[in-house]
Coordinates of C-alpha atoms and ligand atoms in Angstrom, one line a residue:
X159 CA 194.4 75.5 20.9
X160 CA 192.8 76.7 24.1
X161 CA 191.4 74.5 26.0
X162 CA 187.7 74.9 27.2
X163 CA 187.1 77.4 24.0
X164 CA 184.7 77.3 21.1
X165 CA 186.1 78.3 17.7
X166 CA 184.4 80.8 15.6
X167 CA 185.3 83.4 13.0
X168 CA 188.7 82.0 13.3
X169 CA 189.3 83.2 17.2
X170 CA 188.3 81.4 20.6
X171 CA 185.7 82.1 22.5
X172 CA 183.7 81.3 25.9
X173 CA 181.0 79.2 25.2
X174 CA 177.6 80.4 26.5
X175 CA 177.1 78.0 29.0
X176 CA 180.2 79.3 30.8
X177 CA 181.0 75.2 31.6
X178 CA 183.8 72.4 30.2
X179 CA 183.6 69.2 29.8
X180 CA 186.2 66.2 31.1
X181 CA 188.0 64.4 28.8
X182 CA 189.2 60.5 29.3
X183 CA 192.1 58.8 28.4
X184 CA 190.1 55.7 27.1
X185 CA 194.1 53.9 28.2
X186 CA 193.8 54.5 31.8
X187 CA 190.4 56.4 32.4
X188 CA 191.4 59.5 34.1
X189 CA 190.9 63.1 32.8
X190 CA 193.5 64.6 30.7
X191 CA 191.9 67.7 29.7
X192 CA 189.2 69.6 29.4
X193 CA 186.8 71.1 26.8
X194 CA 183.8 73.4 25.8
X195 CA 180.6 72.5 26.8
X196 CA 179.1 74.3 23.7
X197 CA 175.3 74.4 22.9
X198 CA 172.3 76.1 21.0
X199 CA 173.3 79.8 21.6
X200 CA 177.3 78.6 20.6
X201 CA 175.7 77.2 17.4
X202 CA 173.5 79.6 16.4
X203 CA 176.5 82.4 16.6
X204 CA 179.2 79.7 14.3
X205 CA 175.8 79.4 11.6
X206 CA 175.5 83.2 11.7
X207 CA 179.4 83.3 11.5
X208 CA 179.5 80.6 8.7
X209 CA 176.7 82.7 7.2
X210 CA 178.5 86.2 6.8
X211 CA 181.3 84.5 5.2
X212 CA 180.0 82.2 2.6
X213 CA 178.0 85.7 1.8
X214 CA 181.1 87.8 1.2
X215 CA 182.2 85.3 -1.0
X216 CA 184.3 82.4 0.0
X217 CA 181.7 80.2 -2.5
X218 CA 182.0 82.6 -5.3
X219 CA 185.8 82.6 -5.3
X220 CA 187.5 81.1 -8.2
X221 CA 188.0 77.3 -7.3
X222 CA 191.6 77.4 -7.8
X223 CA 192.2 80.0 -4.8
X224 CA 190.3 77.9 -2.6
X225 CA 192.0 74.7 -3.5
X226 CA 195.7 76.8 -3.0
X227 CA 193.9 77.7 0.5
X228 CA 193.1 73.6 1.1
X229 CA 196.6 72.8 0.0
X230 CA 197.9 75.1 2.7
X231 CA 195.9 73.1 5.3
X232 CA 197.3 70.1 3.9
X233 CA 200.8 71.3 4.7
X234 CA 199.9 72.3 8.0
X235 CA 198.6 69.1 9.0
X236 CA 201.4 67.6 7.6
X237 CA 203.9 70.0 9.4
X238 CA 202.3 69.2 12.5
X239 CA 201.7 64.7 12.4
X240 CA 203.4 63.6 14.9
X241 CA 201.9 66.1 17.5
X242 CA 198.1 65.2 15.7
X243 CA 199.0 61.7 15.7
X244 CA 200.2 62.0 19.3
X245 CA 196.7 63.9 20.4
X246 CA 194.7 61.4 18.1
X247 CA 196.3 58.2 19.5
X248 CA 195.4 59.5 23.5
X249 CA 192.5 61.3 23.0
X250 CA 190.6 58.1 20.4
X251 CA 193.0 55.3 22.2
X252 CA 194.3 54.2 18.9
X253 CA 197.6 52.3 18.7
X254 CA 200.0 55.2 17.3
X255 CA 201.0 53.9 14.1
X256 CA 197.0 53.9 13.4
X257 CA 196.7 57.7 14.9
X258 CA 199.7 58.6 12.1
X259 CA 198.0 56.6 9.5
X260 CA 195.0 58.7 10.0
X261 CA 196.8 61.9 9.9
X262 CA 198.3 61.1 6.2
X263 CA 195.1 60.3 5.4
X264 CA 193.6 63.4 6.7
X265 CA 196.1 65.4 5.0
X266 CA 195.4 63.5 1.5
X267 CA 191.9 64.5 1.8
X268 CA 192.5 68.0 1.7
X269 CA 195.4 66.9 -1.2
X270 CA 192.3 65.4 -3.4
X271 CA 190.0 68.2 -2.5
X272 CA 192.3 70.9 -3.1
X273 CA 192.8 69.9 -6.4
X274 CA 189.6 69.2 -7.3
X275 CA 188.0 72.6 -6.3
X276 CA 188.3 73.7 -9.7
X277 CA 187.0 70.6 -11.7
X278 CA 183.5 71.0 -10.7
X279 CA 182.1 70.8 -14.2
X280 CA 178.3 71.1 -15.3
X281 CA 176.7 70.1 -18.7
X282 CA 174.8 71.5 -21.6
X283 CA 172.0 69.6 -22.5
X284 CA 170.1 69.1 -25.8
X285 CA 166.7 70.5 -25.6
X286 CA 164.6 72.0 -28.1
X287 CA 166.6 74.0 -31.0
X288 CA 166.1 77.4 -30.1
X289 CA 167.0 77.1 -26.7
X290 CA 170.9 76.1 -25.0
X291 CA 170.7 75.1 -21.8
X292 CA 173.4 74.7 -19.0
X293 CA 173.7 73.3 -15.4
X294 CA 176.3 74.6 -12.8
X295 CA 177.0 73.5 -9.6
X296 CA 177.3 75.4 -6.6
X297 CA 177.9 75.5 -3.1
X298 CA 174.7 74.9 -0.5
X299 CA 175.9 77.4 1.6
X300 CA 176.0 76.9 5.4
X301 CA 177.1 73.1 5.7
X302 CA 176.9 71.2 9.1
X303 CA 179.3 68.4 10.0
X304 CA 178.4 66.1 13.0
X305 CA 182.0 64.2 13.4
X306 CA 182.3 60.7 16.1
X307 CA 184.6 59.6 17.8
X308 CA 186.3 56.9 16.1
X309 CA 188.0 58.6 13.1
X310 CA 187.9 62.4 14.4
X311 CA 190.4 63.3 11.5
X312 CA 189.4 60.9 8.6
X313 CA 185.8 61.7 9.0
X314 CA 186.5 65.5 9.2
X315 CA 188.9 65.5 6.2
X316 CA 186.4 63.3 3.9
X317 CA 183.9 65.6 5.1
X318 CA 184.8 68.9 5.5
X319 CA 187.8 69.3 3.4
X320 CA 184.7 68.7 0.6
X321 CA 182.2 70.8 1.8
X322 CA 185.1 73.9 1.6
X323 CA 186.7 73.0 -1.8
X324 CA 182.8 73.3 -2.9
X325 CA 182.8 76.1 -1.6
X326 CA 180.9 76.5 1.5
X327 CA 181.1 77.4 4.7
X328 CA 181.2 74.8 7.4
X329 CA 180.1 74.5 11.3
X330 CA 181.5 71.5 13.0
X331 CA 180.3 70.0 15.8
X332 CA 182.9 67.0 16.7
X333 CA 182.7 64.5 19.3
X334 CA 183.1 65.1 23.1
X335 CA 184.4 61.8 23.3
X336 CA 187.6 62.8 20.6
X337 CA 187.9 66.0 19.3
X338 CA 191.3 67.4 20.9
X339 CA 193.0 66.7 17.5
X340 CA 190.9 68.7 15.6
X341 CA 190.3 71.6 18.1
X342 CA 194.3 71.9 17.3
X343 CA 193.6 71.9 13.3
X344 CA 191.0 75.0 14.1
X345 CA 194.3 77.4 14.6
X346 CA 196.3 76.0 11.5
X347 CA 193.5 76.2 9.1
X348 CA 193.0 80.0 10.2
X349 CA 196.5 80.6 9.3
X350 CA 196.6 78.9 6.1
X351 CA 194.2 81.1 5.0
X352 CA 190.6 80.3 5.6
X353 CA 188.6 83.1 5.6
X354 CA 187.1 84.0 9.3
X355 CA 184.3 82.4 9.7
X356 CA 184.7 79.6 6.6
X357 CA 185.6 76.9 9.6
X358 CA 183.7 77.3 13.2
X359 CA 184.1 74.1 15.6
X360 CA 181.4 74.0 18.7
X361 CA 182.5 71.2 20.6
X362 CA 180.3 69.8 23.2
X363 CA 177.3 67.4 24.3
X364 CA 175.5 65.5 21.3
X365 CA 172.4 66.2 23.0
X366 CA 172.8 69.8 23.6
X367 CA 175.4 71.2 20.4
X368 CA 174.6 68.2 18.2
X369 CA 170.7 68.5 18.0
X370 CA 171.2 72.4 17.9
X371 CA 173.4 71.9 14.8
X372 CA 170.6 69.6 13.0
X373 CA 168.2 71.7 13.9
X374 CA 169.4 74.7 13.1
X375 CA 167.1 76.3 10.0
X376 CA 170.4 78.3 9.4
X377 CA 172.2 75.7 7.8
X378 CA 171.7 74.2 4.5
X379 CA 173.1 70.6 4.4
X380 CA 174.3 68.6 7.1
X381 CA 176.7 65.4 7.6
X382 CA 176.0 62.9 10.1
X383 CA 178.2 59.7 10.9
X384 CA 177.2 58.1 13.7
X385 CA 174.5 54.7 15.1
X386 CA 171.3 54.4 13.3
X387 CA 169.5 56.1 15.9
X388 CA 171.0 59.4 16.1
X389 CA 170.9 59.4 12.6
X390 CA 167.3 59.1 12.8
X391 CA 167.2 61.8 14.8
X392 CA 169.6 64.0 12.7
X393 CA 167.2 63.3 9.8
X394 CA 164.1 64.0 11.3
X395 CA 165.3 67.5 12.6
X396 CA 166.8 68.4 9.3
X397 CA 163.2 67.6 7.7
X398 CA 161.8 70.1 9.7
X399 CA 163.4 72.5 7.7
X400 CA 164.4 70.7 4.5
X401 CA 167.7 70.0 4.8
X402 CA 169.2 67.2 2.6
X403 CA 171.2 65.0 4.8
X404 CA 173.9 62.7 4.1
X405 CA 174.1 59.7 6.3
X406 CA 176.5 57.4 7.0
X407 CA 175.2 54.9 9.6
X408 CA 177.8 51.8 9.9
X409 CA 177.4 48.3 9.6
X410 CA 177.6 44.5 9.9
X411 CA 179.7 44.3 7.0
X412 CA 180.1 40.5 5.7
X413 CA 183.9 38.9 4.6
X414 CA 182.7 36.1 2.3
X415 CA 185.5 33.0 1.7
X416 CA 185.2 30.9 -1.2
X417 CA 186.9 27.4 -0.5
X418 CA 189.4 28.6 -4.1
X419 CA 190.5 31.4 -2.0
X420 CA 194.1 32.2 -1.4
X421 CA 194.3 31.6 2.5
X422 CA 197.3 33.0 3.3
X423 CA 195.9 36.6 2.3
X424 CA 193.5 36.3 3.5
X425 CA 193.6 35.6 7.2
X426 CA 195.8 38.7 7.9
X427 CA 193.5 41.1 6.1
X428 CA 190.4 39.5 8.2
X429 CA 191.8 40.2 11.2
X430 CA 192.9 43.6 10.3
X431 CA 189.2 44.5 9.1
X432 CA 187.8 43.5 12.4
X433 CA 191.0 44.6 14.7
X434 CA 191.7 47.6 12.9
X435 CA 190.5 50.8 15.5
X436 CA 189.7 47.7 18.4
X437 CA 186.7 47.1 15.6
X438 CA 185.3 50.8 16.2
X439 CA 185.2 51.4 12.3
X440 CA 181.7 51.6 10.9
X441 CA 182.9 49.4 8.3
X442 CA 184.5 47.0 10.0
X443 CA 184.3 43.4 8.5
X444 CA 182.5 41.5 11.9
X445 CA 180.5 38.8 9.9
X446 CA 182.6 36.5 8.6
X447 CA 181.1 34.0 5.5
X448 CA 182.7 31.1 5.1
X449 CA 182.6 28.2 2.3
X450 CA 181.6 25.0 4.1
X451 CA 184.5 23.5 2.4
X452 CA 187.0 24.8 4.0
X453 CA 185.2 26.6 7.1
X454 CA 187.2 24.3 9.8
X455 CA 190.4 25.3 8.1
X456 CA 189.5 29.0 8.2
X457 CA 188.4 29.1 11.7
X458 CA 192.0 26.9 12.6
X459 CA 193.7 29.9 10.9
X460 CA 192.1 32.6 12.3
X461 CA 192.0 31.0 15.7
X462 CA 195.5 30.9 15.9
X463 CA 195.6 34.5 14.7
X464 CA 193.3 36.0 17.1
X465 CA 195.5 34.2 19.9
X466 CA 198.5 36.7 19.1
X467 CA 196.8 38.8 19.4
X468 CA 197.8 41.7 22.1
X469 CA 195.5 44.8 23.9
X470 CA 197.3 47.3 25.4
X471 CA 197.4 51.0 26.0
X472 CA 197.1 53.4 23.2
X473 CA 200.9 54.5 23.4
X474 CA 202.1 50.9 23.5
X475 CA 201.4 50.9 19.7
X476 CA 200.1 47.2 20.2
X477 CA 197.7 45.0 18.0
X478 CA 194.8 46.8 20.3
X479 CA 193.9 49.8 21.9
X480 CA 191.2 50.1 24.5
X481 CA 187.5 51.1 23.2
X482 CA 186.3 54.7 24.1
X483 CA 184.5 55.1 27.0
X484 CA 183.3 53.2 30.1
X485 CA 180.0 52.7 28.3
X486 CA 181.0 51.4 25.0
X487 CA 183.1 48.6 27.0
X488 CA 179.8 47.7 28.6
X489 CA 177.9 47.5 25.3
X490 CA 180.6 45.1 23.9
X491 CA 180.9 43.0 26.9
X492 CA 177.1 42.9 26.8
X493 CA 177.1 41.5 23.7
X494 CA 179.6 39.2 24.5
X495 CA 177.3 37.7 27.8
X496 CA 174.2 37.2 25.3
X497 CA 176.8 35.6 23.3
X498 CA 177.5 33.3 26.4
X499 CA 174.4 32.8 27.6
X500 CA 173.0 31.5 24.3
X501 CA 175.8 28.9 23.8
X502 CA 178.0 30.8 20.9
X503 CA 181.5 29.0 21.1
X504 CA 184.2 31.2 21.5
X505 CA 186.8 29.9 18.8
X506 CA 189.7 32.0 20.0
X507 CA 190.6 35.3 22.2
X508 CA 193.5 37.7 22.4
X509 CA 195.0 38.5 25.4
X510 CA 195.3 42.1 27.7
X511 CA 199.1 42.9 28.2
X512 CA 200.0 42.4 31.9
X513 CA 201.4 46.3 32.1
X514 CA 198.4 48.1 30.4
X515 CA 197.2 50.8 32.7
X516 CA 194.6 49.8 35.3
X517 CA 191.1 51.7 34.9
X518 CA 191.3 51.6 30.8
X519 CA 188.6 50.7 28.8
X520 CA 190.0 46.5 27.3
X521 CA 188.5 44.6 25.4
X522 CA 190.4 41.2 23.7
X523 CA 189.7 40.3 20.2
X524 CA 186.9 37.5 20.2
X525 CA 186.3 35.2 17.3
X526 CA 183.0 33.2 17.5
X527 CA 181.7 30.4 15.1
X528 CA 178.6 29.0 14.0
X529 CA 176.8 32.4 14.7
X530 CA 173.1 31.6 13.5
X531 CA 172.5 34.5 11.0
X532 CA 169.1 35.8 12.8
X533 CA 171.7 35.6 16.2
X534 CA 172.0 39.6 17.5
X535 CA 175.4 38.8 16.6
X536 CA 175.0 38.5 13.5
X537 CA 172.7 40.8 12.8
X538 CA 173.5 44.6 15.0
X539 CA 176.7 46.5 14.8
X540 CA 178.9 45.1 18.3
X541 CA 181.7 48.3 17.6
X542 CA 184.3 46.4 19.1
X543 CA 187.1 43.8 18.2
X544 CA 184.4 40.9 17.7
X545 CA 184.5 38.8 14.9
X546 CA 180.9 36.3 14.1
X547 CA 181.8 33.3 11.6
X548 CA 179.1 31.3 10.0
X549 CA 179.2 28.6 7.1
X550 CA 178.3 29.0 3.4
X551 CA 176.8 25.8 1.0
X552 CA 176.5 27.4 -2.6
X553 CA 177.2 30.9 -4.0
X554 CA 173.6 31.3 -3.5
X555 CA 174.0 30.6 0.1
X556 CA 176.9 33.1 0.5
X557 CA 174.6 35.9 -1.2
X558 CA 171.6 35.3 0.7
X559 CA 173.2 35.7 4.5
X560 CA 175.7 38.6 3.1
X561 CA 172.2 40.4 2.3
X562 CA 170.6 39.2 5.7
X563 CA 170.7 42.1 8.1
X564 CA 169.2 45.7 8.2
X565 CA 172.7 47.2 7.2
X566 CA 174.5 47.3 3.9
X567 CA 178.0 49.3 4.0
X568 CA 180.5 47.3 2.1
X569 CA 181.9 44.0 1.5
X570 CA 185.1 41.6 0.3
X571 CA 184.9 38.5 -1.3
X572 CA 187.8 36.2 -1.7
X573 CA 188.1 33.8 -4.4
X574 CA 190.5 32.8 -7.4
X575 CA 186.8 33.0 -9.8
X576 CA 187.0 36.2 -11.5
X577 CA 183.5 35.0 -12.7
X578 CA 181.9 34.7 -9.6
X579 CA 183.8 37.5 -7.9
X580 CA 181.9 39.7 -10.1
X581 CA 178.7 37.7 -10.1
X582 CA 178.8 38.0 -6.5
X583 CA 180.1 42.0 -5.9
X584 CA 176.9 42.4 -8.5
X585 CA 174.3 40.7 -6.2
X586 CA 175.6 42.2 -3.2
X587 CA 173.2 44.8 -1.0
X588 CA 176.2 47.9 -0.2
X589 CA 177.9 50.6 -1.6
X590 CA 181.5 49.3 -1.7
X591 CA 182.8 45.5 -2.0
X592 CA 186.3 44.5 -2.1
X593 CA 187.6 41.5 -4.3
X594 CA 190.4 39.7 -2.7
X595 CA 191.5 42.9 -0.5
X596 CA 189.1 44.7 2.4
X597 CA 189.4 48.6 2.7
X598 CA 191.7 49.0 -0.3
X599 CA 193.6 51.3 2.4
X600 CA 191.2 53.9 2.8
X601 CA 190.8 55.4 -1.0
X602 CA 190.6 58.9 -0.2
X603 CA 189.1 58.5 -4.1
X604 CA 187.1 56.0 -3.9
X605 CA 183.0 56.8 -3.1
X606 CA 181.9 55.7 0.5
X607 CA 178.5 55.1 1.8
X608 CA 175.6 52.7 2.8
X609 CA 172.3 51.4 1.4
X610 CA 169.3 50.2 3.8
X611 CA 169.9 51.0 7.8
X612 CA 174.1 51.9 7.1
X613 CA 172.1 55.3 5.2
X614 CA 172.5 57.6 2.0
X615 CA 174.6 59.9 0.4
X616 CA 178.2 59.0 -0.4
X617 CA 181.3 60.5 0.8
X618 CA 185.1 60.5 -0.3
X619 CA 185.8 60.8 -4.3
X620 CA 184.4 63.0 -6.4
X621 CA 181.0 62.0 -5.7
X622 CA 181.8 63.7 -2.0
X623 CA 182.4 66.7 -3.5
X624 CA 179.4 67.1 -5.5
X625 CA 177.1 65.8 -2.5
X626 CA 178.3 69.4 -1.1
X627 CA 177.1 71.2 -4.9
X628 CA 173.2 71.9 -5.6
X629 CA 172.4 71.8 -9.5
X630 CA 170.9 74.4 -11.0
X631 CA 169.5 74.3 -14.9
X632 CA 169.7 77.6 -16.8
X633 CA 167.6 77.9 -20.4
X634 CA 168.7 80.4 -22.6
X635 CA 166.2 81.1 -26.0
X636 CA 168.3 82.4 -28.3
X637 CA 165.2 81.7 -31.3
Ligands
NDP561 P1 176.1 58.5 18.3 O1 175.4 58.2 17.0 O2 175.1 58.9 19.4 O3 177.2 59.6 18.1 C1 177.7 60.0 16.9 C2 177.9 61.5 16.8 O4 176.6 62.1 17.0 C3 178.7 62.1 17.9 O5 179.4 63.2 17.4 C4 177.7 62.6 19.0 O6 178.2 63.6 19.8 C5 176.6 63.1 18.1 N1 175.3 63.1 18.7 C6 174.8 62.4 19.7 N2 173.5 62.6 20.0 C7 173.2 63.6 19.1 C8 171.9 64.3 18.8 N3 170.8 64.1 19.5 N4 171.9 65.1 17.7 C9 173.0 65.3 17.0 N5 174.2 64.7 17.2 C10 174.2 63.8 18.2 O7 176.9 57.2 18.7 P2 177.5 56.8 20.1 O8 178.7 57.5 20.4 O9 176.4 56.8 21.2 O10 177.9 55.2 19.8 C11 176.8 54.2 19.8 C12 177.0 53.3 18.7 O11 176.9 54.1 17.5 C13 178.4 52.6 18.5 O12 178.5 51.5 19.3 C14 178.4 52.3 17.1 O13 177.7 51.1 16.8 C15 177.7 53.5 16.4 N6 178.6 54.5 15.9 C16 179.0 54.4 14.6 C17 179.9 55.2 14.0 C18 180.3 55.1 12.6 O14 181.4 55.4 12.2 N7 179.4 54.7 11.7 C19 180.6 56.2 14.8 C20 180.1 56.3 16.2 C21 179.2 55.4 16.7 P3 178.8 63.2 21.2 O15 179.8 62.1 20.9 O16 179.5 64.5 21.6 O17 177.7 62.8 22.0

């Protein structure tokens, strides 16, 4: 990788603006390295790139040879972990064993979508008798891919490793907060075989490369993970032009506890879904629903838990990392103070290890009960380890304040009543709900995405590969 470089047609270049941009150890807040400060002009030449090579034929080529090239980039990913994992686990302040977990998990995206490049199937339909009609799937074209910061390489693999076994070409604009560990992938996916100008990465300012990317009438999809708002934004510039968008907005994702539920796992796996990432994960599991009958119980169990647990720097590979940035510390801690001020009581808190690095970015795990459900707790996504507990009466109850907020990403329920485990996954506002488990860790196969504010499309599966296909119907009279 060189540093300070934008990627396109599978070489570095200066970007336009001639500038580079800091980036923070989120561990100890000081500059580590520095990147591109790419923007519209950047953009417009990766689009033009991406362009020339999806027209000489990267979508037309037979799905099999682009799935061999995808399984190349798997084994380069793979061939080079622990230095991704390393970058990752710095550059996002993940714990490390999290930064390697998301490297397999990178690497199994382009695994699934490798071999899946050649199982994009269409239909024949019946229609009137002298006709036969047929739809195929292909590519869109140009796709854009708008990566955060949290899960550089998860969200890239699910995302891009798609887009390209589909068939198209792809310009990605990642994170300035994270993207070090996938400015390093540009190289190794050049010399597994991608095509020039199939990958192009513009890192820099979501303002300046980010809105040029959306708005870019060049492009003919794009992919946005991010808050509500920028999404917004994303949406209403790809209008303009009449992109399709897919969307994936995060959440305030509910664990429900039925009083039948086997307690001892479940505590664990709560903590984990609201721990995991120091609760930067869009579905993160930070309401927690609990069965009046056994609410005191719960909180007991999960006080104790969150009393372990330990924040400290990324490299210490603790329960913890620090969050990532200055600003997203204060936006926590904010919500923490209205917490405060309006008489939330604080159940339990980890704790910051005495040696992590003065100047990081902390934040101890926080579990808070009897969060009223209209509470801003309760209701807007805190990104950070905060978990808000509330009681249940009926199976009604549990349904009605699981559906209560804006969002609706996933969900887990946990009870021994396969009846009402069902009854309630059916009544539930998301697009993914967990019985007895949360996450089902990861499912590179399993379809992802949000209904209401947490947005539309889906991602991962198969269902993320076609998102990346447009349909077309062909009618052949025969007589
Ligand atoms: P944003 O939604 O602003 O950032 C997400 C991505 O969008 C980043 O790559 C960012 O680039 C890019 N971006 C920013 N502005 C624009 C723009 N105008 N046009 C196009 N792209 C843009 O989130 P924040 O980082 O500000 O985080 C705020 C909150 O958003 C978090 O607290 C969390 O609640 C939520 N969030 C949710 C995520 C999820 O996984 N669902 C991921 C990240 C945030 P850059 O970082 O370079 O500015």
């Amino acid at each position: 990788m060189e540093a300070g470089r934008v990627f396109i047609e599978n070489s570095w270049q200066s970007p336009a603006s001639g500038r580079t941009l800091s980036v923070i150890d989120p561990s100890d807040g000081r500059e580590f390295a520095r990147i591109a400060r790419g923007g519209a002009e950047d953009i417009e030449g990766a689009v033009e790139a991406a362009r020339r090579c999806f027209d000489a034929g990267w979508g037309r080529l037979a799905g099999f040879e682009r799935g061999r090239v995808l399984m190349k980039v798997r084994e380069r990913i793979l061939d080079h972990a622990e230095e991704l994992a390393l970058t990752e686990s710095r550059d996002c302040g993940k714990p490390l064993r999290q930064a390697r977990n998301d490297v397999a998990a990178c690497a199994r995206y382009f695994e699934f979508y490798a071999g899946a490049a050649d199982k994009i199937e269409g239909r024949t339909l019946p229609y009137a008798p002298e006709f036969t009609v047929l739809t195929i799937r292909e590519p869109y074209g140009v796709t854009g891919h708008i990566i955060p910061w949290n899960y550089p390489l998860q969200i890239f693999g699910r995302s891009v490793a798609a887009a390209l076994a589909a068939g198209n070409a792809c310009v990605v604009k990642p994170s300035e907060d994270a993207c070090l560990s996938l400015l390093h992938l540009a190289e190794w996916m050049a010399e597994a075989g991608l095509p020039s100008g199939a990958i192009n990465f513009v890192p820099g300012l979501g303002v300046e490369a980010g809105a040029a990317l959306a708005a870019h009438p060049g492009i003919d999809h794009i992919s946005f993970t991010g808050s509500p708002q920028t999404g917004t934004r994303v949406a209403q510039a790809a209008a303009m032009h009449h992109h399709p968008v897919t969307l994936e907005l995060g959440g305030k994702s509910p664990q429900i506890v039925f009083a039948d539920a086997d307690l001892d796992a479940a505590v664990p796996v709560i903590v984990n879904a609201v721990v995991q990432n120091a609760g930067q994960t869009c579905s993160a599991g930070s309401r927690l629903l609990v069965e009046r009958g056994c609410y005191d119980e719960v909180l007991e169990r999960l006080g104790a838990a969150f009393s372990r647990l330990r924040v400290a720097s990324a490299h210490a590979d603790s329960d913890c990392g620090p969050l990532i940035r200055r600003s997203q510390l204060d936006r926590v801690r904010g919500f923490l103070d209205e917490a405060e001020r309006d008489g939330l009581v604080r159940v339990a808190q980890g704790q910051v290890e005495t040696d992590a690095p003065a100047g990081g970015y902390y934040q101890v795990p926080v579990l808070l009960r009897d969060v009223p459900v209209g509470h801003r707790l309760a209701q807007e996504e805190v990104f950070g380890p905060v978990l808000a507990a509330m009681a249940f009466e009926s199976e009604d109850d549990a349904v009605r304040l699981a559906n209560a907020t804006r969002f609706g990403l996933v969900a887990g329920v946990w009870t021994r009543d396969g009846g009402r485990a069902l009854r309630v996954a059916r009544r539930l506002r998301c697009g993914q709900v967990f019985i007895n488990n949360y996450g089902a860790g990861g499912g590179v196969e399993l379809p992802f995405g949000g209904v209401k504010s947490s947005g539309h499309g889906r991602e991962k599966g198969i269902e993320g590969l076609l998102s990346f296909t447009t349909l077309k119907t062909i009618a052949i009279r025969h007589g």
